[in-house]
Amino acid sequence: MKAFQIVEPQKPAELREVPVPEAGPGQVLVKIGGAGACHSDLHLMEAPPERLGRLPFTIGHENAGWVETLGPGVTGFAPGDPVIVYGPWGCGLCANCREGRENYCQTTGGLGGGLGGHQGGMAEYLLVPASRFLLPLGTLDPREAAPLSDAGLTSYHAVKRSLHLLGPGSTAVVIGAGGLGQMAIQILRALSAATTVVAVDTAADKLEIAKRMGADEALVSGDQAVTRIKDMTRGQGAQLVLDMVGVDPTLRMAAQMARVLGHLTIVGLGGGALPVDFLSPPHECSVAAPYWGFIPELMEVVTLAQQQKIKMLVEHFPLERAGEAYQLLHDGKIQGRAVITPHA
């Protein structure tokens, strides 16, 4: 089969021929319908050797498809079932895994397929190590649903942990209106009673999409956006600021937009540092950098998609054009999510 793999550190991934894996005891072989191209993959291509593990490995941690074969002992699924793959693969035995929080596995750290610990889904088939990492998609098309497993789940988890702050009259700010930001805006609309959702970005086309997704206001990044947030909130700042970018300028802006006792949540992997002193972020503003989400939360994300309350903008690429898709992602020319479709 064909697979898009990192072969050498700090070089672009390559399309290669590799054997089709076989499902052993407890395992499931999934025929990939869609594999989302994520900025995290770009970071992997630029990473030093010590962060990559054994090479070559197939990237792609945002996967959905159809059950191909079941290993011995696997029940609950049948060949042909449409499924989405939960990305963080924990040990299943530690306290966090037992609670469905495999993204915070105390043994593996929640690394899953496509992140260096295991082969990923940017290929024709993906070997999933345990059936508990699969959730049924029902009527959802795997080629459209794949981004729910990361862009959807990561945004959902980031919003859900702050819902107690988002009562009527509250304000939530989403910095970065790309794939994750677009999902966060829709999830805020679906879950919270926040009366004002504000999108902030540098790109006019993404701000326009954010408004179509449900943002009340769309602001160009910078000092004027900070001033507008302060004016809207009578000088207090937003209850929740989600930074989906995570570079130095957005983190500085996020700290200025947040309020006392609010939440500043860093989702983006831009590599920036949040400036911290006695006055910034505001007093008792909690700062967190969540990682992915929990298995039960992915079930809730799938339900929201089935109810048509959230939907990712996707642009499909055959596996042979995966390199082109990542170049467009790198250049900021993907408006939602690039999804590789090996079996389109």
mmCIF file of C-alpha atoms in Angstrom:
data_model
loop_
_atom_site.group_PDB
_atom_site.id
_atom_site.type_symbol
_atom_site.label_atom_id
_atom_site.label_comp_id
_atom_site.label_asym_id
_atom_site.label_seq_id
_atom_site.Cartn_x
_atom_site.Cartn_y
_atom_site.Cartn_z
ATOM 1 C CA MET A 1 0.000 0.000 0.000
ATOM 2 C CA LYS A 2 0.993 3.656 -0.310
ATOM 3 C CA ALA A 3 1.850 5.650 2.828
ATOM 4 C CA PHE A 4 3.012 9.230 3.406
ATOM 5 C CA GLN A 5 6.015 8.896 5.697
ATOM 6 C CA ILE A 6 8.736 10.883 7.413
ATOM 7 C CA VAL A 7 11.913 9.149 6.279
ATOM 8 C CA GLU A 8 14.584 11.593 7.448
ATOM 9 C CA PRO A 9 14.451 14.195 10.241
ATOM 10 C CA GLN A 10 13.712 17.788 9.278
ATOM 11 C CA LYS A 11 12.743 16.887 5.732
ATOM 12 C CA PRO A 12 9.316 16.738 4.047
ATOM 13 C CA ALA A 13 7.440 13.461 4.225
ATOM 14 C CA GLU A 14 7.477 11.160 1.201
ATOM 15 C CA LEU A 15 4.992 8.832 -0.479
ATOM 16 C CA ARG A 16 6.309 5.265 -0.204
ATOM 17 C CA GLU A 17 5.226 1.673 -0.731
ATOM 18 C CA VAL A 18 4.873 -0.310 2.501
ATOM 19 C CA PRO A 19 3.254 -3.632 3.409
ATOM 20 C CA VAL A 20 -0.415 -3.717 4.407
ATOM 21 C CA PRO A 21 -0.473 -4.461 8.162
ATOM 22 C CA GLU A 22 -2.305 -7.487 9.515
ATOM 23 C CA ALA A 23 -4.654 -7.285 12.492
ATOM 24 C CA GLY A 24 -3.403 -9.341 15.422
ATOM 25 C CA PRO A 25 -5.293 -10.243 18.614
ATOM 26 C CA GLY A 26 -7.433 -7.307 19.790
ATOM 27 C CA GLN A 27 -6.457 -5.156 16.823
ATOM 28 C CA VAL A 28 -8.505 -3.681 13.983
ATOM 29 C CA LEU A 29 -7.383 -2.835 10.462
ATOM 30 C CA VAL A 30 -9.164 0.283 9.181
ATOM 31 C CA LYS A 31 -9.476 1.221 5.530
ATOM 32 C CA ILE A 32 -8.793 4.966 5.608
ATOM 33 C CA GLY A 33 -11.526 7.175 4.185
ATOM 34 C CA GLY A 34 -10.084 10.474 5.363
ATOM 35 C CA ALA A 35 -6.917 11.594 7.141
ATOM 36 C CA GLY A 36 -6.717 15.245 8.185
ATOM 37 C CA ALA A 37 -3.575 17.268 7.529
ATOM 38 C CA CYS A 38 -2.717 19.109 10.753
ATOM 39 C CA HIS A 39 -0.149 21.773 11.633
ATOM 40 C CA SER A 40 1.241 19.295 14.154
ATOM 41 C CA ASP A 41 2.430 17.203 11.198
ATOM 42 C CA LEU A 42 4.397 20.181 9.896
ATOM 43 C CA HIS A 43 6.023 20.518 13.314
ATOM 44 C CA LEU A 44 6.986 16.822 13.139
ATOM 45 C CA MET A 45 8.609 17.296 9.733
ATOM 46 C CA GLU A 46 10.725 20.076 11.258
ATOM 47 C CA ALA A 47 11.489 18.252 14.525
ATOM 48 C CA PRO A 48 14.947 17.007 15.587
ATOM 49 C CA PRO A 49 15.594 13.233 15.541
ATOM 50 C CA GLU A 50 15.128 12.756 19.303
ATOM 51 C CA ARG A 51 11.474 13.810 19.035
ATOM 52 C CA LEU A 52 10.570 11.468 16.203
ATOM 53 C CA GLY A 53 11.209 7.954 17.415
ATOM 54 C CA ARG A 54 11.961 5.192 14.951
ATOM 55 C CA LEU A 55 11.965 6.164 11.273
ATOM 56 C CA PRO A 56 10.383 5.853 8.825
ATOM 57 C CA PHE A 57 6.878 6.319 10.166
ATOM 58 C CA THR A 58 3.570 7.253 8.626
ATOM 59 C CA ILE A 59 2.096 10.565 9.756
ATOM 60 C CA GLY A 60 -1.636 11.263 10.131
ATOM 61 C CA HIS A 61 -3.321 11.341 13.548
ATOM 62 C CA GLU A 62 -6.785 12.552 12.466
ATOM 63 C CA ASN A 63 -8.407 9.496 10.921
ATOM 64 C CA ALA A 64 -11.703 7.934 9.944
ATOM 65 C CA GLY A 65 -12.649 5.107 7.612
ATOM 66 C CA TRP A 66 -14.255 1.699 7.444
ATOM 67 C CA VAL A 67 -13.437 -1.481 9.356
ATOM 68 C CA GLU A 68 -11.489 -3.769 7.031
ATOM 69 C CA THR A 69 -10.591 -6.758 9.206
ATOM 70 C CA LEU A 70 -10.952 -7.666 12.874
ATOM 71 C CA GLY A 71 -8.196 -9.348 14.810
ATOM 72 C CA PRO A 72 -8.935 -12.409 16.971
ATOM 73 C CA GLY A 73 -11.069 -11.591 19.988
ATOM 74 C CA VAL A 74 -12.475 -8.297 18.675
ATOM 75 C CA THR A 75 -16.230 -7.841 19.017
ATOM 76 C CA GLY A 76 -18.678 -4.977 18.565
ATOM 77 C CA PHE A 77 -17.684 -4.098 14.997
ATOM 78 C CA ALA A 78 -18.075 -5.686 11.599
ATOM 79 C CA PRO A 79 -16.227 -5.237 8.295
ATOM 80 C CA GLY A 80 -17.552 -2.200 6.461
ATOM 81 C CA ASP A 81 -18.604 -0.286 9.584
ATOM 82 C CA PRO A 82 -17.794 3.440 9.311
ATOM 83 C CA VAL A 83 -15.639 4.462 12.262
ATOM 84 C CA ILE A 84 -13.613 7.359 13.603
ATOM 85 C CA VAL A 85 -10.299 6.727 15.349
ATOM 86 C CA TYR A 86 -9.631 8.240 18.772
ATOM 87 C CA GLY A 87 -6.130 9.630 18.396
ATOM 88 C CA PRO A 88 -4.331 9.392 21.779
ATOM 89 C CA TRP A 89 -3.472 5.748 22.449
ATOM 90 C CA GLY A 90 -2.920 5.128 26.142
ATOM 91 C CA CYS A 91 -2.047 2.006 28.078
ATOM 92 C CA GLY A 92 -5.642 1.394 29.149
ATOM 93 C CA LEU A 93 -4.533 0.502 32.676
ATOM 94 C CA CYS A 94 -3.513 3.685 34.514
ATOM 95 C CA ALA A 95 -6.007 5.800 36.467
ATOM 96 C CA ASN A 96 -6.417 8.382 33.697
ATOM 97 C CA CYS A 97 -7.001 5.753 31.014
ATOM 98 C CA ARG A 98 -9.561 3.991 33.194
ATOM 99 C CA GLU A 99 -11.533 7.258 33.242
ATOM 100 C CA GLY A 100 -11.416 7.602 29.457
ATOM 101 C CA ARG A 101 -8.664 10.238 29.625
ATOM 102 C CA GLU A 102 -6.157 8.386 27.495
ATOM 103 C CA ASN A 103 -4.803 11.694 26.205
ATOM 104 C CA TYR A 104 -3.234 12.024 29.666
ATOM 105 C CA CYS A 105 -2.018 8.428 29.931
ATOM 106 C CA GLN A 106 0.557 8.158 32.703
ATOM 107 C CA THR A 107 2.518 5.539 30.755
ATOM 108 C CA THR A 108 2.551 6.611 27.112
ATOM 109 C CA GLY A 109 1.753 10.311 27.407
ATOM 110 C CA GLY A 110 -1.165 9.808 25.041
ATOM 111 C CA LEU A 111 0.877 9.572 21.842
ATOM 112 C CA GLY A 112 -1.083 7.822 19.149
ATOM 113 C CA GLY A 113 -0.781 6.803 15.532
ATOM 114 C CA GLY A 114 1.059 9.294 13.373
ATOM 115 C CA LEU A 115 2.855 11.084 16.217
ATOM 116 C CA GLY A 116 5.999 8.989 16.380
ATOM 117 C CA GLY A 117 4.915 6.205 18.689
ATOM 118 C CA HIS A 118 2.900 4.269 16.083
ATOM 119 C CA GLN A 119 2.293 4.322 12.346
ATOM 120 C CA GLY A 120 -0.394 6.839 11.381
ATOM 121 C CA GLY A 121 -3.313 7.034 8.998
ATOM 122 C CA MET A 122 -1.911 8.994 6.050
ATOM 123 C CA ALA A 123 -2.040 5.714 4.136
ATOM 124 C CA GLU A 124 -4.464 3.314 2.561
ATOM 125 C CA TYR A 125 -4.876 1.338 5.801
ATOM 126 C CA LEU A 126 -4.290 1.975 9.508
ATOM 127 C CA LEU A 127 -3.697 -0.697 12.133
ATOM 128 C CA VAL A 128 -5.493 0.359 15.342
ATOM 129 C CA PRO A 129 -4.077 -1.428 18.423
ATOM 130 C CA ALA A 130 -7.376 -1.824 20.291
ATOM 131 C CA SER A 131 -11.046 -1.613 19.390
ATOM 132 C CA ARG A 132 -11.700 0.829 22.262
ATOM 133 C CA PHE A 133 -10.071 3.511 20.094
ATOM 134 C CA LEU A 134 -12.847 3.206 17.499
ATOM 135 C CA LEU A 135 -16.236 4.926 17.628
ATOM 136 C CA PRO A 136 -19.086 4.306 15.191
ATOM 137 C CA LEU A 137 -19.895 7.152 12.803
ATOM 138 C CA GLY A 138 -23.416 6.109 11.894
ATOM 139 C CA THR A 139 -24.488 8.074 8.828
ATOM 140 C CA LEU A 140 -21.454 10.406 8.813
ATOM 141 C CA ASP A 141 -19.065 10.101 5.865
ATOM 142 C CA PRO A 142 -15.526 9.249 7.074
ATOM 143 C CA ARG A 143 -14.087 11.530 4.379
ATOM 144 C CA GLU A 144 -15.879 14.464 5.981
ATOM 145 C CA ALA A 145 -15.724 13.321 9.614
ATOM 146 C CA ALA A 146 -11.979 12.678 9.991
ATOM 147 C CA PRO A 147 -11.182 16.186 11.365
ATOM 148 C CA LEU A 148 -13.636 15.629 14.215
ATOM 149 C CA SER A 149 -11.053 13.355 15.848
ATOM 150 C CA ASP A 150 -8.594 16.208 16.459
ATOM 151 C CA ALA A 151 -9.764 19.640 15.260
ATOM 152 C CA GLY A 152 -13.215 18.851 16.627
ATOM 153 C CA LEU A 153 -12.193 17.050 19.809
ATOM 154 C CA THR A 154 -9.382 19.428 20.752
ATOM 155 C CA SER A 155 -11.640 22.462 20.346
ATOM 156 C CA TYR A 156 -14.497 20.753 22.188
ATOM 157 C CA HIS A 157 -12.335 19.869 25.181
ATOM 158 C CA ALA A 158 -10.887 23.374 25.328
ATOM 159 C CA VAL A 159 -14.365 24.926 25.376
ATOM 160 C CA LYS A 160 -16.065 22.416 27.647
ATOM 161 C CA ARG A 161 -13.643 22.902 30.546
ATOM 162 C CA SER A 162 -14.680 26.582 30.702
ATOM 163 C CA LEU A 163 -18.448 26.291 30.250
ATOM 164 C CA HIS A 164 -19.109 27.313 33.858
ATOM 165 C CA LEU A 165 -17.768 30.775 32.977
ATOM 166 C CA LEU A 166 -19.931 31.252 29.900
ATOM 167 C CA GLY A 167 -23.311 32.298 31.201
ATOM 168 C CA PRO A 168 -25.602 34.900 29.636
ATOM 169 C CA GLY A 169 -23.787 38.158 29.007
ATOM 170 C CA SER A 170 -20.368 36.538 28.823
ATOM 171 C CA THR A 171 -17.781 36.918 26.087
ATOM 172 C CA ALA A 172 -15.576 34.287 24.478
ATOM 173 C CA VAL A 173 -12.699 35.164 22.160
ATOM 174 C CA VAL A 174 -11.216 32.748 19.613
ATOM 175 C CA ILE A 175 -7.797 33.839 18.336
ATOM 176 C CA GLY A 176 -7.079 32.098 15.037
ATOM 177 C CA ALA A 177 -9.984 31.309 12.709
ATOM 178 C CA GLY A 178 -8.452 28.362 10.888
ATOM 179 C CA GLY A 179 -9.675 24.776 11.218
ATOM 180 C CA LEU A 180 -9.594 24.562 15.022
ATOM 181 C CA GLY A 181 -10.882 28.094 15.484
ATOM 182 C CA GLN A 182 -13.822 27.473 13.165
ATOM 183 C CA MET A 183 -14.740 24.394 15.177
ATOM 184 C CA ALA A 184 -14.375 26.275 18.468
ATOM 185 C CA ILE A 185 -16.784 28.978 17.283
ATOM 186 C CA GLN A 186 -19.413 26.403 16.353
ATOM 187 C CA ILE A 187 -18.926 24.496 19.601
ATOM 188 C CA LEU A 188 -19.282 27.683 21.641
ATOM 189 C CA ARG A 189 -22.564 28.304 19.859
ATOM 190 C CA ALA A 190 -23.740 24.731 20.405
ATOM 191 C CA LEU A 191 -22.801 24.393 24.077
ATOM 192 C CA SER A 192 -22.738 27.754 25.812
ATOM 193 C CA ALA A 193 -25.078 30.609 26.603
ATOM 194 C CA ALA A 194 -22.349 33.134 25.824
ATOM 195 C CA THR A 195 -24.006 36.095 24.169
ATOM 196 C CA THR A 196 -20.891 37.258 22.330
ATOM 197 C CA VAL A 197 -18.390 35.115 20.413
ATOM 198 C CA VAL A 198 -15.515 37.060 18.871
ATOM 199 C CA ALA A 199 -13.105 35.748 16.233
ATOM 200 C CA VAL A 200 -9.665 37.322 15.825
ATOM 201 C CA ASP A 201 -7.352 36.660 12.895
ATOM 202 C CA THR A 202 -5.008 38.345 10.429
ATOM 203 C CA ALA A 203 -6.736 36.972 7.297
ATOM 204 C CA ALA A 204 -9.879 38.639 5.969
ATOM 205 C CA ASP A 205 -11.160 35.454 4.294
ATOM 206 C CA LYS A 206 -10.920 33.472 7.538
ATOM 207 C CA LEU A 207 -12.699 36.223 9.450
ATOM 208 C CA GLU A 208 -15.521 36.088 6.921
ATOM 209 C CA ILE A 209 -15.777 32.314 7.384
ATOM 210 C CA ALA A 210 -15.789 32.828 11.158
ATOM 211 C CA LYS A 211 -18.823 35.082 10.860
ATOM 212 C CA ARG A 212 -20.610 32.452 8.765
ATOM 213 C CA MET A 213 -19.750 29.889 11.455
ATOM 214 C CA GLY A 214 -21.480 31.965 14.127
ATOM 215 C CA ALA A 215 -19.054 34.603 15.379
ATOM 216 C CA ASP A 216 -20.804 37.810 16.422
ATOM 217 C CA GLU A 217 -17.757 39.910 15.612
ATOM 218 C CA ALA A 218 -14.633 39.311 13.537
ATOM 219 C CA LEU A 219 -11.617 41.455 14.389
ATOM 220 C CA VAL A 220 -8.230 41.888 12.785
ATOM 221 C CA SER A 221 -5.444 40.947 15.199
ATOM 222 C CA GLY A 222 -3.675 43.792 16.964
ATOM 223 C CA ASP A 223 -4.115 46.593 19.458
ATOM 224 C CA GLN A 224 -7.451 47.682 17.996
ATOM 225 C CA ALA A 225 -8.853 44.201 18.621
ATOM 226 C CA VAL A 226 -7.759 44.434 22.270
ATOM 227 C CA THR A 227 -9.403 47.834 22.587
ATOM 228 C CA ARG A 228 -12.625 46.544 21.036
ATOM 229 C CA ILE A 229 -12.774 43.580 23.435
ATOM 230 C CA LYS A 230 -12.254 45.928 26.389
ATOM 231 C CA ASP A 231 -14.978 48.268 25.118
ATOM 232 C CA MET A 232 -17.421 45.393 24.617
ATOM 233 C CA THR A 233 -16.847 44.090 28.140
ATOM 234 C CA ARG A 234 -16.864 47.468 29.937
ATOM 235 C CA GLY A 235 -13.152 47.260 30.528
ATOM 236 C CA GLN A 236 -13.244 43.799 32.117
ATOM 237 C CA GLY A 237 -12.054 41.534 29.298
ATOM 238 C CA ALA A 238 -13.421 38.184 28.113
ATOM 239 C CA GLN A 239 -14.355 35.292 30.379
ATOM 240 C CA LEU A 240 -12.616 32.879 27.982
ATOM 241 C CA VAL A 241 -9.796 33.513 25.519
ATOM 242 C CA LEU A 242 -8.801 30.591 23.314
ATOM 243 C CA ASP A 243 -5.470 31.039 21.536
ATOM 244 C CA MET A 244 -5.549 28.565 18.636
ATOM 245 C CA VAL A 245 -2.222 29.887 17.282
ATOM 246 C CA GLY A 246 0.196 30.099 20.214
ATOM 247 C CA VAL A 247 2.861 32.477 18.875
ATOM 248 C CA ASP A 248 4.331 35.369 20.862
ATOM 249 C CA PRO A 249 2.067 38.124 19.433
ATOM 250 C CA THR A 250 -1.164 36.141 19.931
ATOM 251 C CA LEU A 251 -0.237 35.144 23.470
ATOM 252 C CA ARG A 252 0.511 38.753 24.408
ATOM 253 C CA MET A 253 -2.829 39.753 22.894
ATOM 254 C CA ALA A 254 -4.641 36.948 24.713
ATOM 255 C CA ALA A 255 -3.283 38.120 28.059
ATOM 256 C CA GLN A 256 -4.568 41.634 27.347
ATOM 257 C CA MET A 257 -8.024 40.367 26.340
ATOM 258 C CA ALA A 258 -8.612 38.094 29.342
ATOM 259 C CA ARG A 259 -10.277 39.184 32.580
ATOM 260 C CA VAL A 260 -9.760 38.664 36.300
ATOM 261 C CA LEU A 261 -10.840 35.118 37.264
ATOM 262 C CA GLY A 262 -11.186 34.208 33.590
ATOM 263 C CA HIS A 263 -9.595 31.442 31.533
ATOM 264 C CA LEU A 264 -6.778 31.812 29.017
ATOM 265 C CA THR A 265 -6.428 28.546 27.129
ATOM 266 C CA ILE A 266 -3.466 27.866 24.850
ATOM 267 C CA VAL A 267 -4.357 25.400 22.114
ATOM 268 C CA GLY A 268 -2.008 26.386 19.276
ATOM 269 C CA LEU A 269 1.464 24.879 18.986
ATOM 270 C CA GLY A 270 3.139 27.987 17.607
ATOM 271 C CA GLY A 271 5.992 27.798 20.099
ATOM 272 C CA GLY A 272 5.445 31.211 21.685
ATOM 273 C CA ALA A 273 5.811 32.100 25.357
ATOM 274 C CA LEU A 274 3.162 33.780 27.483
ATOM 275 C CA PRO A 275 4.530 36.825 29.335
ATOM 276 C CA VAL A 276 3.718 36.510 33.045
ATOM 277 C CA ASP A 277 4.143 39.043 35.823
ATOM 278 C CA PHE A 278 2.062 40.330 38.734
ATOM 279 C CA LEU A 279 -0.383 42.181 36.484
ATOM 280 C CA SER A 280 -0.459 39.960 33.382
ATOM 281 C CA PRO A 281 -2.419 37.816 32.852
ATOM 282 C CA PRO A 282 -5.079 39.422 35.071
ATOM 283 C CA HIS A 283 -5.317 38.327 38.703
ATOM 284 C CA GLU A 284 -6.372 34.690 39.156
ATOM 285 C CA CYS A 285 -6.880 34.212 35.454
ATOM 286 C CA SER A 286 -6.246 30.511 34.967
ATOM 287 C CA VAL A 287 -3.883 29.563 32.166
ATOM 288 C CA ALA A 288 -4.024 26.053 30.720
ATOM 289 C CA ALA A 289 -2.629 24.183 27.734
ATOM 290 C CA PRO A 290 -4.942 21.196 27.243
ATOM 291 C CA TYR A 291 -3.965 18.299 25.016
ATOM 292 C CA TRP A 292 -6.590 16.729 22.734
ATOM 293 C CA GLY A 293 -9.647 15.442 24.664
ATOM 294 C CA PHE A 294 -11.273 12.437 26.309
ATOM 295 C CA ILE A 295 -12.888 9.415 24.630
ATOM 296 C CA PRO A 296 -16.381 10.277 25.999
ATOM 297 C CA GLU A 297 -15.933 13.794 24.606
ATOM 298 C CA LEU A 298 -15.252 12.411 21.128
ATOM 299 C CA MET A 299 -18.572 10.586 21.404
ATOM 300 C CA GLU A 300 -20.217 13.929 22.146
ATOM 301 C CA VAL A 301 -18.443 15.597 19.214
ATOM 302 C CA VAL A 302 -19.691 12.897 16.848
ATOM 303 C CA THR A 303 -23.214 13.407 18.191
ATOM 304 C CA LEU A 304 -23.038 17.165 17.540
ATOM 305 C CA ALA A 305 -21.925 16.449 13.981
ATOM 306 C CA GLN A 306 -24.735 13.940 13.492
ATOM 307 C CA GLN A 307 -27.156 16.624 14.683
ATOM 308 C CA GLN A 308 -25.592 19.012 12.125
ATOM 309 C CA LYS A 309 -24.620 21.492 14.848
ATOM 310 C CA ILE A 310 -20.952 21.447 13.834
ATOM 311 C CA LYS A 311 -19.302 20.886 10.474
ATOM 312 C CA MET A 312 -15.727 21.238 9.309
ATOM 313 C CA LEU A 313 -14.898 22.875 6.006
ATOM 314 C CA VAL A 314 -12.827 20.269 4.178
ATOM 315 C CA GLU A 315 -10.799 20.229 0.980
ATOM 316 C CA HIS A 316 -10.092 16.743 -0.324
ATOM 317 C CA PHE A 317 -6.774 15.569 -1.789
ATOM 318 C CA PRO A 318 -5.838 12.114 -3.075
ATOM 319 C CA LEU A 319 -2.936 10.451 -1.294
ATOM 320 C CA GLU A 320 -0.670 11.211 -4.249
ATOM 321 C CA ARG A 321 -1.162 14.946 -3.569
ATOM 322 C CA ALA A 322 -0.479 14.823 0.174
ATOM 323 C CA GLY A 323 2.748 16.800 -0.220
ATOM 324 C CA GLU A 324 0.870 19.536 -2.070
ATOM 325 C CA ALA A 325 -1.775 19.647 0.677
ATOM 326 C CA TYR A 326 0.882 20.189 3.349
ATOM 327 C CA GLN A 327 2.547 22.914 1.318
ATOM 328 C CA LEU A 328 -0.795 24.733 1.000
ATOM 329 C CA LEU A 329 -1.313 24.278 4.752
ATOM 330 C CA HIS A 330 2.141 25.702 5.422
ATOM 331 C CA ASP A 331 1.379 28.692 3.201
ATOM 332 C CA GLY A 332 -1.934 29.414 4.955
ATOM 333 C CA LYS A 333 -4.002 28.612 1.864
ATOM 334 C CA ILE A 334 -6.299 25.988 3.412
ATOM 335 C CA GLN A 335 -9.416 27.654 4.776
ATOM 336 C CA GLY A 336 -10.634 24.751 6.893
ATOM 337 C CA ARG A 337 -8.981 21.326 6.848
ATOM 338 C CA ALA A 338 -7.132 19.480 4.099
ATOM 339 C CA VAL A 339 -8.258 15.851 4.177
ATOM 340 C CA ILE A 340 -6.346 13.124 2.370
ATOM 341 C CA THR A 341 -8.689 10.525 0.820
ATOM 342 C CA PRO A 342 -6.763 7.406 -0.234
ATOM 343 C CA HIS A 343 -9.927 5.600 -1.373
ATOM 344 C CA ALA A 344 -11.932 8.503 -2.869
#
